[in-house]
């Protein structure tokens, strides 16, 4: 699977049904392409693929449980692509904390959270790209999530418990990027 076909797949599922989500995904993927230049080719390609597909589980035809990281991971598993990708999609951006609130933690735990650099970079890129696809600070992005979902929604309820994991991933990713000579594109 090439990253072009990943892009086409994401466009097919998201562009018309969820245009704002599609703008976010394009922003994450564009920034992933810049970051991938610092990685070994296979790792860079995996990061870009994961960026294109991380939110595909929001697509109405794929949204079987209503928990997008799980629906997305199940969808990419059906495509038969590599197992690392399933885990990256399943666990992106502290999804396990939201899964506990939503009641699907056991299902999500069927997928492996690889906890490596690629995973941290995906979390970082997702959590520093606005809903419209612009680079923003992690703090701004979290404030937006908090405001958009409110304290009752499972996403809002998971924010507190997930914040340590989120911040740690962003810190590790940023440290690595700075060491690699990559200039952060957000404030
Ligand atoms: Fe997501």
Short mmCIF file of C-alpha atoms and ligand atoms in Angstrom, two decimals:
data_model
loop_
_atom_site.label_atom_id
_atom_site.label_comp_id
_atom_site.label_asym_id
_atom_site.label_seq_id
_atom_site.Cartn_x
_atom_site.Cartn_y
_atom_site.Cartn_z
CA UNK A 1 0.00 0.00 0.00
CA UNK A 2 1.50 3.38 -0.94
CA UNK A 3 0.86 6.58 0.94
CA UNK A 4 -0.96 7.85 -2.21
CA UNK A 5 -3.53 5.11 -1.90
CA UNK A 6 -3.83 5.81 1.84
CA UNK A 7 -4.60 9.42 0.99
CA UNK A 8 -7.19 8.35 -1.60
CA UNK A 9 -8.82 6.02 0.91
CA UNK A 10 -9.03 8.74 3.56
CA UNK A 11 -10.43 11.18 1.01
CA UNK A 12 -13.04 8.69 -0.15
CA UNK A 13 -14.27 8.06 3.39
CA UNK A 14 -13.95 11.53 4.92
CA UNK A 15 -13.92 14.37 2.37
CA UNK A 16 -17.61 14.52 1.57
CA UNK A 17 -19.12 13.11 4.77
CA UNK A 18 -16.87 14.93 7.25
CA UNK A 19 -15.16 17.88 5.52
CA UNK A 20 -13.76 19.44 8.69
CA UNK A 21 -12.31 16.11 9.84
CA UNK A 22 -10.82 15.74 6.36
CA UNK A 23 -9.13 19.14 6.69
CA UNK A 24 -7.65 18.04 10.04
CA UNK A 25 -6.40 14.76 8.52
CA UNK A 26 -4.80 16.58 5.58
CA UNK A 27 -3.02 18.88 8.04
CA UNK A 28 -1.73 15.96 10.13
CA UNK A 29 -0.56 14.10 7.01
CA UNK A 30 1.14 17.14 5.48
CA UNK A 31 3.05 17.70 8.71
CA UNK A 32 3.83 13.95 8.96
CA UNK A 33 5.44 14.11 5.52
CA UNK A 34 7.81 16.82 6.75
CA UNK A 35 8.66 14.82 9.89
CA UNK A 36 9.09 11.58 7.91
CA UNK A 37 12.09 13.09 6.14
CA UNK A 38 14.00 12.61 9.43
CA UNK A 39 13.09 8.92 9.76
CA UNK A 40 14.25 5.72 8.06
CA UNK A 41 12.14 5.29 4.89
CA UNK A 42 9.98 2.42 6.21
CA UNK A 43 9.27 4.26 9.49
CA UNK A 44 8.55 7.48 7.62
CA UNK A 45 6.11 5.74 5.31
CA UNK A 46 4.33 4.11 8.25
CA UNK A 47 3.99 7.48 9.99
CA UNK A 48 2.49 9.12 6.89
CA UNK A 49 0.11 6.19 6.34
CA UNK A 50 -0.99 6.34 9.98
CA UNK A 51 -1.50 10.10 9.66
CA UNK A 52 -3.80 9.63 6.65
CA UNK A 53 -5.77 6.81 8.28
CA UNK A 54 -5.79 7.68 12.00
CA UNK A 55 -9.30 9.17 11.95
CA UNK A 56 -10.86 6.99 9.25
CA UNK A 57 -13.01 5.32 11.91
CA UNK A 58 -15.18 8.46 12.00
CA UNK A 59 -16.44 7.62 8.49
CA UNK A 60 -20.12 6.67 8.83
CA UNK A 61 -19.83 3.32 6.95
CA UNK A 62 -16.95 2.25 9.23
CA UNK A 63 -18.35 3.56 12.53
CA UNK A 64 -19.69 0.28 13.87
CA UNK A 65 -18.99 0.76 17.59
CA UNK A 66 -18.98 4.58 17.52
CA UNK A 67 -15.48 4.65 19.04
CA UNK A 68 -13.37 5.93 16.14
CA UNK A 69 -9.91 4.59 17.10
CA UNK A 70 -11.35 1.06 17.42
CA UNK A 71 -13.49 1.31 14.28
CA UNK A 72 -10.50 2.69 12.38
CA UNK A 73 -8.18 -0.07 13.61
CA UNK A 74 -10.73 -2.73 12.64
CA UNK A 75 -11.09 -1.14 9.20
CA UNK A 76 -7.34 -1.05 8.49
CA UNK A 77 -7.03 -4.64 9.75
CA UNK A 78 -9.64 -5.67 7.16
CA UNK A 79 -7.52 -4.02 4.48
CA UNK A 80 -4.82 -6.52 5.33
CA UNK A 81 -2.11 -3.91 5.84
CA UNK A 82 0.65 -4.25 8.43
CA UNK A 83 -0.12 -4.95 12.05
CA UNK A 84 1.85 -1.97 13.36
CA UNK A 85 -0.61 0.31 11.58
CA UNK A 86 -3.60 -1.24 13.35
CA UNK A 87 -2.01 -0.54 16.71
CA UNK A 88 -1.04 3.01 15.80
CA UNK A 89 -4.61 3.79 14.69
CA UNK A 90 -6.18 1.99 17.67
CA UNK A 91 -4.10 3.77 20.29
CA UNK A 92 -3.55 7.20 18.75
CA UNK A 93 -3.61 10.18 21.10
CA UNK A 94 -4.33 8.40 24.37
CA UNK A 95 -7.33 6.50 23.00
CA UNK A 96 -7.19 3.89 25.78
CA UNK A 97 -8.34 6.49 28.32
CA UNK A 98 -11.33 7.38 26.15
CA UNK A 99 -11.99 3.67 25.54
CA UNK A 100 -12.31 3.13 29.31
CA UNK A 101 -14.92 5.90 29.50
CA UNK A 102 -16.71 4.57 26.41
CA UNK A 103 -16.63 0.96 27.62
CA UNK A 104 -14.50 -0.62 24.88
CA UNK A 105 -11.10 -0.82 26.62
CA UNK A 106 -10.95 -4.62 26.33
CA UNK A 107 -11.63 -4.49 22.59
CA UNK A 108 -9.02 -1.77 22.12
CA UNK A 109 -6.49 -3.81 24.09
CA UNK A 110 -6.60 -6.47 21.38
CA UNK A 111 -4.38 -4.04 19.51
CA UNK A 112 -0.86 -3.31 20.62
CA UNK A 113 0.29 0.16 21.66
CA UNK A 114 3.90 0.01 20.47
CA UNK A 115 4.96 3.01 22.59
CA UNK A 116 7.84 3.93 20.31
CA UNK A 117 9.00 7.02 18.48
CA UNK A 118 6.55 6.62 15.57
CA UNK A 119 3.65 6.38 17.98
CA UNK A 120 4.82 9.46 19.90
CA UNK A 121 5.22 11.40 16.64
CA UNK A 122 1.70 10.47 15.49
CA UNK A 123 0.22 11.55 18.84
CA UNK A 124 2.22 14.78 18.72
CA UNK A 125 1.14 15.60 15.16
CA UNK A 126 -2.52 14.84 15.86
CA UNK A 127 -2.51 16.79 19.12
CA UNK A 128 -0.82 19.85 17.59
CA UNK A 129 -3.04 20.08 14.48
CA UNK A 130 -6.28 22.03 14.77
CA UNK A 131 -9.65 20.67 13.61
CA UNK A 132 -9.12 22.73 10.45
CA UNK A 133 -5.66 21.36 9.79
CA UNK A 134 -3.47 24.19 11.09
CA UNK A 135 -0.47 23.67 13.39
CA UNK A 136 -1.33 24.79 16.94
CA UNK A 137 0.24 24.36 20.36
CA UNK A 138 -0.62 21.28 22.39
CA UNK A 139 -2.24 23.53 25.01
CA UNK A 140 -4.47 25.21 22.42
CA UNK A 141 -5.51 21.88 20.97
CA UNK A 142 -6.42 20.46 24.37
CA UNK A 143 -8.37 23.61 25.23
CA UNK A 144 -10.28 23.18 21.96
CA UNK A 145 -11.07 19.53 22.72
CA UNK A 146 -12.24 20.48 26.21
CA UNK A 147 -14.52 23.20 24.84
CA UNK A 148 -15.86 21.15 21.94
CA UNK A 149 -16.85 18.06 23.92
CA UNK A 150 -17.63 19.45 27.37
CA UNK A 151 -17.21 17.67 30.71
CA UNK A 152 -20.03 15.10 30.28
CA UNK A 153 -18.91 13.55 26.98
CA UNK A 154 -16.59 10.55 27.27
CA UNK A 155 -13.85 12.49 25.45
CA UNK A 156 -14.12 15.30 27.99
CA UNK A 157 -14.18 12.86 30.92
CA UNK A 158 -11.00 11.17 29.65
CA UNK A 159 -9.02 14.41 29.34
CA UNK A 160 -7.89 14.55 32.98
CA UNK A 161 -6.80 10.91 33.28
CA UNK A 162 -5.09 10.98 29.86
CA UNK A 163 -3.22 14.28 30.21
CA UNK A 164 -0.02 12.80 31.67
CA UNK A 165 0.32 10.28 28.82
CA UNK A 166 -0.48 12.92 26.22
CA UNK A 167 1.99 15.45 27.59
CA UNK A 168 4.75 12.83 27.94
CA UNK A 169 4.34 11.72 24.30
CA UNK A 170 4.38 15.33 23.07
CA UNK A 171 7.49 16.10 25.16
CA UNK A 172 9.36 13.03 23.85
CA UNK A 173 8.38 13.77 20.25
CA UNK A 174 9.38 17.42 20.50
CA UNK A 175 12.73 16.58 22.09
CA UNK A 176 13.46 14.07 19.33
CA UNK A 177 12.40 16.50 16.60
CA UNK A 178 14.56 19.30 17.96
CA UNK A 179 17.55 16.92 18.21
CA UNK A 180 16.89 15.88 14.60
CA UNK A 181 17.06 19.54 13.55
CA UNK A 182 13.34 19.84 12.80
CA UNK A 183 11.92 23.26 13.51
CA UNK A 184 8.51 23.11 15.21
CA UNK A 185 5.87 24.72 12.95
CA UNK A 186 3.56 25.80 15.78
CA UNK A 187 3.79 28.18 18.74
FE1 LIG B 1 -8.61 10.70 16.25
#
